[in-house]
Coordinates of C-alpha atoms in Angstrom, one line a residue:
Chain A
M1 CA 0.1 0.2 -0.2
S2 CA 1.6 3.4 -1.0
A3 CA -0.9 5.4 1.3
D4 CA 1.0 4.8 5.0
S5 CA -1.9 6.1 7.2
A6 CA 0.2 7.3 10.1
Q7 CA 1.5 9.8 7.7
S8 CA -1.7 11.2 7.0
G9 CA -5.4 11.5 8.0
G10 CA -5.3 15.0 9.7
L11 CA -8.8 16.8 8.7
A12 CA -10.0 20.2 9.0
I13 CA -13.6 21.4 9.0
T14 CA -14.3 24.9 8.4
G15 CA -17.7 26.5 8.1
L16 CA -19.7 23.5 7.0
V17 CA -23.2 23.9 6.3
K18 CA -25.6 21.5 5.2
R19 CA -29.4 23.2 4.7
Y20 CA -32.2 21.0 3.3
G21 CA -34.8 23.8 2.0
T22 CA -34.7 26.0 4.9
V23 CA -33.7 23.6 7.6
E24 CA -29.8 23.5 8.5
A25 CA -29.2 20.2 9.3
V26 CA -25.4 21.1 9.7
A27 CA -25.2 24.4 10.8
G28 CA -21.6 26.1 10.6
I29 CA -19.0 23.3 12.1
D30 CA -15.3 24.3 13.0
L31 CA -13.3 21.4 13.6
E32 CA -9.5 20.4 13.8
I33 CA -9.1 16.5 13.7
Q34 CA -5.8 15.3 14.3
R35 CA -4.0 12.5 12.3
G36 CA -4.4 9.2 14.2
E37 CA -7.4 10.6 16.8
F38 CA -10.1 8.6 18.0
L39 CA -12.8 11.3 17.8
T40 CA -16.6 10.9 18.4
L41 CA -19.5 12.8 17.3
L42 CA -22.0 12.3 20.1
G43 CA -25.5 13.8 20.0
P44 CA -29.2 12.7 20.0
S45 CA -30.8 11.8 16.7
G46 CA -31.5 15.1 14.5
S47 CA -28.2 16.8 15.8
G48 CA -26.6 16.6 12.5
K49 CA -23.9 14.0 13.5
T50 CA -24.7 11.5 11.0
T51 CA -25.1 14.2 7.9
L52 CA -21.8 15.7 9.3
L53 CA -19.9 11.9 9.0
M54 CA -21.8 11.5 5.4
M55 CA -20.5 14.9 4.4
I56 CA -17.1 13.8 5.4
A57 CA -17.4 10.6 3.5
G58 CA -19.0 12.2 0.4
F59 CA -22.6 11.3 0.3
Q60 CA -23.9 14.5 1.3
D61 CA -22.9 17.5 -0.6
A62 CA -21.8 20.7 1.5
T63 CA -24.1 24.0 0.9
A64 CA -21.2 25.8 2.2
G65 CA -17.7 25.6 3.9
D66 CA -14.8 23.1 3.3
I67 CA -13.1 19.9 4.6
L68 CA -9.5 19.8 4.1
L69 CA -7.5 16.2 4.5
D70 CA -4.0 17.1 5.4
G71 CA -4.6 20.7 3.8
R72 CA -5.9 19.8 0.5
S73 CA -9.6 20.3 -0.2
I74 CA -11.8 17.1 -0.4
V75 CA -15.2 19.0 -0.7
A76 CA -15.6 18.6 -4.2
T77 CA -13.9 15.1 -4.4
P78 CA -16.5 12.3 -5.1
A79 CA -17.2 9.4 -2.3
E80 CA -15.4 6.8 -4.4
K81 CA -12.2 8.9 -4.6
R82 CA -12.1 10.2 -1.2
N83 CA -10.1 6.6 0.3
F84 CA -12.1 6.9 3.7
G85 CA -13.2 3.8 5.2
M86 CA -16.5 3.3 6.6
V87 CA -18.3 0.9 8.8
F88 CA -22.2 1.7 7.8
Q89 CA -24.9 1.4 10.6
G90 CA -26.1 -2.2 10.1
Y91 CA -22.7 -3.0 8.1
A92 CA -24.3 -2.9 4.6
L93 CA -22.1 -6.2 3.7
F94 CA -22.2 -7.3 0.0
P95 CA -24.7 -10.1 0.7
H96 CA -23.8 -11.9 -2.4
M97 CA -20.0 -12.4 -1.4
S98 CA -18.2 -14.3 0.9
V99 CA -16.5 -12.5 4.0
R100 CA -13.2 -12.9 1.8
D101 CA -14.4 -11.1 -1.3
N102 CA -15.8 -8.7 1.0
I103 CA -12.9 -7.8 2.6
G104 CA -10.8 -8.0 -0.7
Y105 CA -13.4 -5.8 -2.9
A106 CA -11.6 -2.5 -2.2
L107 CA -8.4 -3.9 -3.3
S108 CA -10.1 -5.8 -6.0
V109 CA -11.9 -2.5 -7.7
R110 CA -8.5 -0.9 -7.3
K111 CA -7.3 -3.5 -9.5
R112 CA -4.5 -4.8 -7.6
P113 CA -2.7 -8.0 -8.2
R114 CA -4.5 -11.3 -6.8
R115 CA -1.9 -12.2 -4.6
E116 CA -1.4 -9.3 -3.1
I117 CA -5.3 -9.0 -2.2
A118 CA -4.9 -12.5 -1.1
G119 CA -2.2 -11.8 1.4
R120 CA -3.9 -8.5 2.6
V121 CA -7.4 -10.4 3.1
E122 CA -5.5 -12.8 5.0
E123 CA -3.9 -10.3 7.1
M124 CA -7.3 -8.3 7.7
I125 CA -8.6 -11.9 8.6
D126 CA -6.1 -12.2 11.6
L127 CA -6.4 -8.6 12.5
V128 CA -10.2 -9.1 13.3
Q129 CA -9.5 -12.9 14.6
L130 CA -12.3 -14.4 11.8
Q131 CA -10.0 -17.1 10.9
G132 CA -12.1 -20.2 9.3
M133 CA -14.8 -18.0 8.5
E134 CA -13.5 -16.7 5.1
D135 CA -15.8 -18.6 2.8
R136 CA -19.0 -17.8 4.5
L137 CA -21.6 -15.5 3.5
P138 CA -22.5 -12.7 5.6
A139 CA -26.3 -14.2 6.3
Q140 CA -24.1 -16.9 8.0
L141 CA -22.1 -14.8 10.4
S142 CA -23.5 -13.4 14.0
G143 CA -24.4 -9.8 14.5
G144 CA -20.5 -9.3 16.0
Q145 CA -19.1 -11.4 13.3
Q146 CA -20.7 -9.4 10.7
Q147 CA -19.2 -6.3 12.4
R148 CA -15.9 -7.2 12.6
V149 CA -16.2 -8.2 8.4
A150 CA -17.4 -4.7 8.0
L151 CA -14.4 -3.3 10.1
A152 CA -11.7 -5.5 8.2
R153 CA -13.3 -4.7 4.7
A154 CA -13.2 -0.8 5.4
L155 CA -9.6 -1.3 6.7
A156 CA -8.3 -3.4 4.1
F157 CA -7.2 -0.6 1.6
A158 CA -5.4 1.4 4.7
P159 CA -7.1 4.5 4.4
P160 CA -6.2 7.4 6.2
V161 CA -9.4 8.2 8.0
L162 CA -12.2 5.5 9.1
L163 CA -15.6 6.4 9.5
L164 CA -17.5 4.5 11.8
D165 CA -21.3 5.1 11.7
E166 CA -23.3 3.6 15.0
P167 CA -21.3 0.4 14.4
L168 CA -22.3 -0.9 17.5
G169 CA -26.3 -0.3 17.5
A170 CA -27.3 -3.7 16.4
L171 CA -25.4 -5.6 19.1
D172 CA -26.7 -6.3 22.7
R173 CA -25.1 -5.0 25.8
K174 CA -23.0 -7.4 26.8
L175 CA -21.3 -7.7 23.3
R176 CA -20.9 -4.2 23.0
I177 CA -18.8 -3.6 25.6
E178 CA -16.2 -6.2 24.3
V179 CA -16.5 -4.9 21.2
Q180 CA -15.8 -1.2 22.4
A181 CA -12.4 -2.6 23.9
Q182 CA -11.7 -4.8 20.9
L183 CA -12.0 -1.3 18.8
K184 CA -9.9 0.8 21.0
D185 CA -7.6 -2.0 20.8
L186 CA -7.4 -1.9 17.0
H187 CA -7.6 1.8 16.7
E188 CA -4.1 1.9 18.7
R189 CA -2.4 -1.1 16.7
V190 CA -3.6 0.4 12.9
G191 CA -2.8 4.1 13.8
T192 CA -5.9 5.4 11.5
T193 CA -7.8 8.3 12.4
F194 CA -11.3 7.2 13.6
I195 CA -14.4 9.4 13.5
Y196 CA -17.2 8.0 15.6
V197 CA -20.8 8.9 15.4
T198 CA -23.0 7.6 18.1
H199 CA -25.6 8.6 20.5
D200 CA -24.6 6.3 23.3
Q201 CA -22.5 8.3 25.6
E202 CA -21.1 5.4 27.4
E203 CA -19.2 4.3 24.2
A204 CA -18.1 8.2 23.7
L205 CA -16.7 8.3 27.1
S206 CA -14.7 5.2 26.9
M207 CA -13.2 5.3 23.8
S208 CA -12.5 8.5 22.4
D209 CA -9.6 10.6 22.5
R210 CA -12.0 13.5 22.1
V211 CA -15.7 14.1 22.2
V212 CA -17.9 16.5 20.2
I213 CA -21.1 16.9 21.5
M214 CA -23.6 18.2 18.7
Q215 CA -26.9 19.4 19.0
S216 CA -29.2 21.0 16.3
G217 CA -26.5 20.9 13.8
R218 CA -24.0 23.0 16.0
I219 CA -20.9 22.0 18.3
E220 CA -22.3 22.0 21.7
Q221 CA -18.8 21.4 23.3
V222 CA -15.5 19.9 22.2
G223 CA -12.7 18.1 24.7
T224 CA -11.6 14.9 26.4
P225 CA -14.1 12.9 28.1
Q226 CA -12.7 13.8 31.3
E227 CA -13.1 17.7 30.5
L228 CA -16.2 17.0 29.1
Y229 CA -17.5 15.2 32.0
S230 CA -15.5 17.2 34.8
R231 CA -16.0 20.7 33.0
P232 CA -19.4 20.9 31.0
R233 CA -19.5 24.2 29.4
T234 CA -23.8 24.2 28.9
R235 CA -26.6 22.8 30.5
F236 CA -27.1 20.4 27.1
A237 CA -23.4 19.0 27.6
A238 CA -23.9 18.6 31.4
T239 CA -27.2 16.6 31.0
F240 CA -26.1 14.7 27.7
L241 CA -23.1 13.0 29.2
G242 CA -23.8 12.0 32.4
K243 CA -26.4 13.3 34.6
S244 CA -26.4 16.5 36.7
N245 CA -28.1 18.7 39.2
F246 CA -28.6 22.2 38.7
L247 CA -28.1 24.9 41.3
H248 CA -29.2 28.6 40.7
R249 CA -27.2 30.6 42.9
D250 CA -25.8 34.4 42.2
G251 CA -27.8 34.7 39.0
R252 CA -26.0 31.9 37.4
V253 CA -26.6 28.0 36.9
W254 CA -23.9 25.5 38.0
A255 CA -24.0 22.0 37.4
L256 CA -23.5 19.5 40.2
R257 CA -22.9 15.4 39.3
P258 CA -24.8 13.6 41.9
E259 CA -21.7 11.5 42.8
K260 CA -20.0 14.4 43.8
I261 CA -22.4 15.2 46.8
D262 CA -21.8 14.0 50.1
L263 CA -25.0 12.9 52.2
H264 CA -25.2 11.7 55.8
V265 CA -27.4 11.5 58.5
G266 CA -26.6 14.2 61.4
S267 CA -24.6 17.3 60.3
S268 CA -20.9 17.8 60.0
G269 CA -18.9 21.1 59.7
D270 CA -19.1 21.7 55.7
D271 CA -22.7 21.0 55.3
R272 CA -24.8 23.3 52.7
T273 CA -27.7 22.5 53.4
T274 CA -30.2 20.1 54.6
G275 CA -33.2 17.9 53.4
K276 CA -35.5 14.8 53.4
I277 CA -35.0 11.9 51.3
L278 CA -38.0 11.3 48.9
S279 CA -37.0 8.1 47.2
Q280 CA -34.4 5.7 46.7
T281 CA -33.4 3.4 43.7
Y282 CA -30.8 0.9 43.9
F283 CA -28.5 0.3 40.9
G284 CA -26.1 -2.4 42.0
S285 CA -22.9 -0.3 42.5
V286 CA -24.9 2.7 43.0
L287 CA -27.6 4.0 45.3
N288 CA -29.5 6.9 43.9
Y289 CA -31.6 9.3 46.5
R290 CA -33.8 12.0 45.8
V291 CA -33.4 14.7 48.1
E292 CA -35.6 17.7 48.7
T293 CA -33.5 20.2 50.3
T294 CA -34.4 23.7 51.9
E295 CA -32.2 25.8 49.5
F296 CA -31.9 23.9 46.3
G297 CA -35.1 22.1 45.5
V298 CA -34.9 18.5 44.7
L299 CA -31.4 17.0 44.1
E300 CA -30.3 13.9 43.1
V301 CA -27.1 11.7 45.0
D302 CA -25.4 8.9 44.4
V303 CA -23.8 7.0 46.7
D304 CA -21.8 4.2 46.6
A305 CA -23.7 1.4 47.3
W306 CA -21.2 -0.6 49.2
R307 CA -20.3 2.4 51.4
G308 CA -23.6 3.8 52.4
G309 CA -24.6 0.8 54.6
A310 CA -28.3 0.2 54.9
A311 CA -30.6 2.0 52.6
L312 CA -32.0 5.1 54.1
R313 CA -35.9 5.4 54.2
P314 CA -37.8 7.9 52.5
G315 CA -38.7 11.0 55.0
T316 CA -35.3 10.6 56.6
V317 CA -33.7 13.9 57.2
V318 CA -30.0 14.4 56.0
S319 CA -27.3 16.6 55.9
I320 CA -25.8 17.7 52.3
G321 CA -22.2 18.9 51.4
W322 CA -19.9 19.2 48.7
H323 CA -16.6 20.6 47.7
D324 CA -16.2 24.0 46.2
E325 CA -14.7 22.8 42.9
A326 CA -17.6 20.1 42.5
V327 CA -19.7 23.1 41.2
V328 CA -19.4 23.9 37.8
P329 CA -20.6 27.5 36.5
L330 CA -22.8 27.0 33.1
E331 CA -22.9 29.5 30.0
D332 CA -26.5 29.5 29.9
Chain B
M1 CA -50.5 -32.5 0.6
Q2 CA -51.2 -29.5 2.4
T3 CA -54.6 -29.5 0.8
L4 CA -55.4 -33.0 2.2
R5 CA -54.3 -33.0 5.4
R6 CA -56.3 -30.0 6.0
L7 CA -59.6 -31.1 4.4
N8 CA -59.5 -33.8 7.3
L9 CA -58.9 -30.9 9.8
H10 CA -61.2 -27.5 9.0
P11 CA -64.6 -27.5 8.4
G12 CA -64.4 -25.0 6.2
W13 CA -62.8 -27.3 3.2
W14 CA -66.5 -29.2 3.2
L15 CA -67.6 -25.5 1.9
V16 CA -64.9 -25.4 -1.0
L17 CA -65.4 -28.9 -1.7
P18 CA -68.1 -28.8 -4.4
F19 CA -66.3 -26.2 -6.3
L20 CA -63.0 -28.0 -6.0
L21 CA -65.2 -31.1 -7.4
V22 CA -66.1 -29.2 -10.0
V23 CA -62.7 -27.5 -11.1
M24 CA -61.1 -30.6 -10.9
G25 CA -63.6 -32.5 -13.0
M26 CA -63.8 -29.5 -15.5
F27 CA -60.0 -28.8 -15.5
L28 CA -58.1 -32.0 -14.8
G29 CA -60.6 -34.0 -16.7
P30 CA -59.9 -32.5 -19.9
I31 CA -55.9 -32.4 -19.2
L32 CA -56.0 -36.2 -18.6
N33 CA -58.2 -36.9 -21.7
I34 CA -55.8 -35.0 -23.6
L35 CA -52.6 -37.2 -22.4
W36 CA -55.0 -40.1 -23.2
L37 CA -55.5 -38.6 -26.7
S38 CA -52.0 -38.5 -27.2
V39 CA -51.2 -41.8 -26.6
T40 CA -54.3 -43.6 -28.3
L41 CA -54.9 -41.3 -31.4
P42 CA -55.1 -42.4 -34.3
E43 CA -54.1 -45.9 -32.8
P44 CA -52.8 -47.0 -29.5
G45 CA -48.8 -46.7 -29.1
L46 CA -46.1 -43.7 -29.0
D47 CA -46.0 -43.1 -32.2
N48 CA -47.2 -39.2 -32.0
Y49 CA -44.1 -38.5 -29.7
A50 CA -41.7 -40.8 -32.2
A51 CA -42.9 -38.4 -34.5
L52 CA -41.0 -35.6 -32.8
F53 CA -37.8 -37.0 -33.7
E54 CA -38.9 -38.2 -37.3
S55 CA -41.0 -35.1 -38.6
E56 CA -39.1 -32.2 -40.4
P57 CA -41.7 -29.8 -40.4
L58 CA -42.4 -30.7 -36.5
R59 CA -38.9 -30.3 -35.4
R60 CA -38.6 -27.2 -37.5
M61 CA -41.7 -25.5 -36.0
L62 CA -40.7 -26.5 -32.3
W63 CA -37.0 -25.1 -33.0
T64 CA -39.3 -21.6 -34.3
T65 CA -41.2 -21.8 -31.1
L66 CA -38.3 -22.0 -29.0
R67 CA -35.9 -19.4 -30.9
I68 CA -39.0 -16.9 -30.7
C69 CA -39.5 -17.5 -27.1
L70 CA -35.6 -17.3 -26.4
I71 CA -35.0 -13.9 -28.2
T72 CA -38.6 -12.6 -26.6
T73 CA -37.2 -13.6 -23.2
V74 CA -33.7 -12.1 -23.5
M75 CA -35.2 -8.4 -25.1
S76 CA -38.1 -8.2 -22.7
V77 CA -35.7 -8.7 -19.8
I78 CA -33.2 -6.2 -21.3
L79 CA -35.8 -3.7 -21.9
G80 CA -37.7 -4.6 -18.5
Y81 CA -34.6 -4.4 -16.7
S82 CA -33.8 -0.4 -18.2
I83 CA -37.5 0.4 -17.6
A84 CA -37.5 -0.9 -14.1
Y85 CA -34.1 0.9 -13.5
A86 CA -35.6 4.3 -14.9
M87 CA -38.7 3.8 -12.6
M88 CA -36.2 3.1 -9.4
H89 CA -34.3 6.1 -10.0
A90 CA -37.3 8.3 -10.8
S91 CA -39.1 11.1 -8.3
G92 CA -41.7 9.7 -6.6
A93 CA -44.6 11.6 -9.3
N94 CA -42.8 10.3 -12.1
R95 CA -42.4 7.0 -11.0
N96 CA -46.2 6.6 -10.2
W97 CA -46.7 7.8 -13.8
M98 CA -44.4 4.9 -15.0
I99 CA -46.2 2.7 -12.8
S100 CA -49.5 3.6 -14.5
L101 CA -48.7 3.7 -17.8
L102 CA -46.9 0.0 -17.3
L103 CA -50.5 -1.2 -16.0
V104 CA -52.4 0.5 -18.6
T105 CA -51.0 -2.2 -21.1
F106 CA -52.3 -4.8 -19.1
W107 CA -55.9 -3.6 -19.2
I108 CA -55.9 -3.3 -23.0
S109 CA -56.9 -6.4 -25.0
V110 CA -54.0 -8.3 -26.6
L111 CA -55.9 -8.5 -29.8
V112 CA -56.2 -4.6 -30.0
R113 CA -52.6 -4.2 -29.2
T114 CA -51.7 -6.9 -32.1
F115 CA -53.8 -5.1 -34.5
S116 CA -52.5 -1.5 -33.5
W117 CA -48.9 -3.1 -34.9
L118 CA -50.5 -4.5 -37.7
M119 CA -51.5 -0.8 -38.8
L120 CA -48.5 1.1 -37.2
L121 CA -45.8 -1.2 -39.0
G122 CA -48.1 -2.5 -41.9
R123 CA -46.7 -1.3 -45.9
N124 CA -49.1 1.3 -45.8
G125 CA -48.6 2.4 -41.9
P126 CA -47.5 5.6 -40.6
V127 CA -44.0 4.1 -40.1
N128 CA -43.4 3.1 -43.4
N129 CA -44.9 6.4 -44.8
A130 CA -42.6 8.3 -42.7
L131 CA -39.5 6.2 -43.6
M132 CA -40.5 6.4 -47.7
G133 CA -41.1 10.3 -47.2
A134 CA -38.2 11.1 -45.5
G135 CA -36.2 9.2 -48.4
L136 CA -34.7 6.3 -46.0
V137 CA -36.1 3.7 -47.9
S138 CA -37.3 3.2 -51.7
E139 CA -39.9 0.7 -50.9
P140 CA -41.8 -0.3 -47.5
V141 CA -40.2 -2.4 -44.8
E142 CA -41.5 -5.6 -44.4
F143 CA -42.1 -5.5 -40.3
M144 CA -45.3 -7.5 -40.5
R145 CA -45.8 -11.4 -41.7
N146 CA -42.7 -12.4 -40.6
E147 CA -40.5 -13.5 -37.4
L148 CA -39.6 -9.9 -37.0
G149 CA -43.1 -8.5 -36.5
V150 CA -43.9 -11.8 -34.1
L151 CA -41.2 -10.7 -32.2
I152 CA -42.0 -6.9 -32.2
G153 CA -45.4 -7.8 -30.8
M154 CA -44.5 -10.4 -28.1
V155 CA -41.9 -8.1 -26.7
H156 CA -44.0 -5.5 -26.5
Y157 CA -46.7 -7.5 -24.8
M158 CA -43.8 -9.3 -22.4
I159 CA -42.4 -6.2 -21.1
P160 CA -44.5 -5.5 -18.1
Y161 CA -44.4 -9.1 -16.9
A162 CA -40.6 -8.6 -17.0
V163 CA -40.6 -5.5 -15.3
L164 CA -42.6 -6.4 -12.0
P165 CA -40.2 -9.0 -10.9
I166 CA -37.2 -7.1 -11.5
L167 CA -38.9 -4.0 -9.8
A168 CA -39.3 -6.1 -6.6
S169 CA -35.7 -7.4 -6.7
M170 CA -34.5 -3.7 -7.2
Q171 CA -36.6 -2.5 -4.1
N172 CA -35.3 -4.8 -1.9
I173 CA -31.4 -3.4 -2.1
D174 CA -30.2 -1.6 0.7
N175 CA -29.2 1.7 -0.6
R176 CA -26.2 1.6 2.2
V177 CA -24.7 -1.8 0.5
I178 CA -24.5 0.6 -2.6
A179 CA -22.9 3.5 -0.8
A180 CA -20.6 1.1 0.9
S181 CA -19.1 0.2 -2.9
R182 CA -18.8 3.7 -3.5
N183 CA -17.1 4.2 -0.1
L184 CA -14.3 1.3 -1.2
G185 CA -13.9 3.1 -4.4
A186 CA -15.9 1.7 -7.3
G187 CA -17.2 3.8 -9.5
G188 CA -20.7 3.8 -11.0
A189 CA -20.1 1.0 -13.5
Q190 CA -18.1 -1.2 -11.0
T191 CA -21.0 -1.2 -8.5
F192 CA -23.3 -1.6 -10.9
W193 CA -21.7 -4.9 -12.4
R194 CA -20.0 -6.0 -9.3
I195 CA -22.8 -5.2 -6.8
Y196 CA -26.4 -4.0 -8.2
L197 CA -26.8 -6.7 -11.1
P198 CA -25.8 -9.7 -8.9
L199 CA -28.3 -8.6 -6.3
T200 CA -31.1 -8.1 -9.0
R201 CA -30.5 -11.7 -10.3
P202 CA -33.5 -13.4 -8.7
G203 CA -35.9 -11.0 -10.3
I204 CA -34.3 -11.4 -13.7
V205 CA -34.2 -15.1 -13.3
A206 CA -37.7 -14.6 -12.2
G207 CA -38.9 -12.4 -15.1
A208 CA -37.1 -14.3 -17.6
I209 CA -39.0 -17.8 -16.8
L210 CA -42.2 -16.1 -16.6
V211 CA -41.9 -14.2 -20.1
F212 CA -40.6 -17.6 -21.4
I213 CA -43.6 -19.5 -20.2
L214 CA -46.0 -17.0 -21.3
S215 CA -44.5 -16.7 -24.6
L216 CA -44.5 -20.7 -25.5
G217 CA -48.0 -20.9 -25.5
F218 CA -48.7 -17.6 -27.1
F219 CA -51.3 -17.8 -29.8
V220 CA -52.6 -14.4 -31.1
T221 CA -49.8 -12.1 -31.7
P222 CA -47.9 -14.8 -33.5
A223 CA -50.9 -16.2 -35.5
I224 CA -51.8 -12.6 -36.8
L225 CA -48.4 -10.8 -37.0
G226 CA -46.7 -13.7 -38.2
G227 CA -49.3 -14.0 -41.1
G228 CA -49.5 -17.6 -41.2
R229 CA -45.4 -17.9 -42.3
V230 CA -44.4 -18.1 -38.7
L231 CA -45.7 -21.0 -37.0
M232 CA -45.8 -21.5 -33.5
V233 CA -46.9 -24.4 -31.1
A234 CA -50.0 -22.9 -30.3
E235 CA -51.1 -22.2 -33.7
Y236 CA -49.7 -25.4 -34.9
I237 CA -51.9 -27.3 -32.5
S238 CA -55.0 -25.0 -33.5
V239 CA -54.3 -26.0 -37.3
Q240 CA -54.1 -29.9 -36.2
V241 CA -57.4 -29.8 -34.4
L242 CA -59.3 -27.3 -36.7
I243 CA -58.0 -28.3 -40.2
T244 CA -56.1 -31.4 -40.5
L245 CA -57.8 -33.1 -37.9
R246 CA -54.8 -34.6 -36.5
W247 CA -55.7 -35.2 -32.7
G248 CA -53.5 -37.4 -31.8
T249 CA -50.3 -34.7 -33.1
A250 CA -52.3 -31.8 -31.5
A251 CA -52.5 -33.6 -27.9
M252 CA -48.6 -34.7 -28.1
L253 CA -47.9 -31.4 -28.6
A254 CA -50.2 -29.7 -25.8
V255 CA -48.8 -32.4 -23.3
L256 CA -45.2 -31.4 -24.3
L257 CA -46.1 -27.8 -23.7
L258 CA -47.9 -28.4 -20.6
G259 CA -45.0 -30.3 -19.3
G260 CA -42.4 -27.9 -20.4
V261 CA -44.6 -24.8 -18.6
L262 CA -44.9 -27.1 -15.1
A263 CA -41.4 -28.1 -15.1
L264 CA -40.2 -24.3 -15.8
M265 CA -43.0 -23.3 -13.1
F266 CA -41.0 -25.7 -10.4
I267 CA -37.8 -24.1 -11.3
L268 CA -39.2 -20.7 -10.9
S269 CA -40.9 -21.6 -7.6
R270 CA -37.5 -22.8 -6.2
L271 CA -35.8 -19.7 -6.9
I272 CA -38.4 -17.2 -5.6
P273 CA -41.7 -17.4 -3.8
L274 CA -44.4 -17.3 -6.5
S275 CA -46.6 -15.3 -4.7
Q276 CA -43.7 -12.2 -4.9
V277 CA -43.8 -13.0 -9.0
F278 CA -47.6 -12.4 -9.6
G279 CA -47.9 -10.1 -6.9
G280 CA -45.3 -7.8 -9.1
A281 CA -43.7 -4.9 -6.8
R282 CA -46.0 -5.3 -3.9
R283 CA -43.9 -6.6 -0.8

């Protein structure tokens, strides 16, 4: 392969807009994506994340703006000339072709020699651990195996950028967590830039180098998972990534994560307020309380279940406190 | 088989039974009778079937039938595929128009359509007049009363039967699969030959077999547009029954035709559910 994926794959998106009639699906996006980065576009349905991905892939034209790959504009390049790998929602494997032919397709349409294709296919089969499945048709594979074939097919021609459109949506929860780890591991091994679209915050947090939170066609906030979780800038970012309480103080809104609140019976020095437990819900590792406080309304509090001892009954009067850095001012 | 089992199980079948008996008696009876005639007339034995290998006119006629049916099938499928493809890629309103126009041809009697061709393409028809007027030909082109005429008429009649199963198979294609092919670097032509065409193959096969079956027994169009010069099996049978009164030969050919059609139907049913073929574009 001539294209060494470690040497390219940096993307710059400037002022990108996609308009359908009067609706702006993508309303002006500026984004730098480093080569080799695992970047996640996270947002609810209708946030424009999939449209943005399709524009990067070349399946949607841009109404305005530009997309640069390693400094060269690709906004007018047709999809088949962009050389971006893509894993589609539902995988979109070729149903009439064997696993081998699916994976070799990109090289075969590039008219590479037969021996090179066979060698590369074998390499990819090893990479995604599908040994022994080469001659099966997609319909004869499980969902997880199909997902791996889709990955191998998209990576076979060593693209500088791999686009993934909710690739885990069709898998059950247990398998999804397993595949998340595999994907992250794969990313580290191949060094390709990954752009990953999902509405699942857990996937976004666990795999990404950086996460882009999108809403209504705009970028709400960009940052590492830690930055986004600990310093959300807007109310939307605070609720879409994790849970949050909102405190109104000094004419501002502040975010406060439920697990950063201390809750105990009786009082201690640094209490902020007192309250009465409304309800409790058990989640295995965490006990969640809804507490009616005197100053801040109803607050959600998460307590480590193993540390909390016996669950407090509704009606119990408790004291509530938090560290100063636990509250984050929002921009709203 | 299923019918018999349910006959015992469900009382509803008793209501249907009288009609079933009538149909069986009026339909299967005559068919069995023909089978019987083919081995007893003019005298008991397999002489009628032996004629298949001995009689030159009979062999020529069967070859003509086969050739015309094959050409009709190939032409109808190619044209039908193009029409179905155009329908798939037309806008909503245009597609509805195209489907309506296609269905309209179903409602027009085959006789009317055949005579229309006779007038359009006849020696003094508008097509020949235009060609002569433009100086392209010095005398009228013989479109009719030959194999070309039969082919034109038959292809025209058969195209909708090719379009519907092909359209159904095109509608089953996931657009993302096509997008995936482009994303992997295949241009339009490559995507068509390597992905689109193979995925529509069930529709092509179903359409081809359907057209072939219908063409085999076609009577009106070959008889009128062939002008007696292009003899296909259905017309041959009619001549044996009505004019030369060789019922044994006619019965033998009818059995041959029926056997061929049933065999093709069997193959078709293996490839694609029959309800999908006759239900056309509906899913």
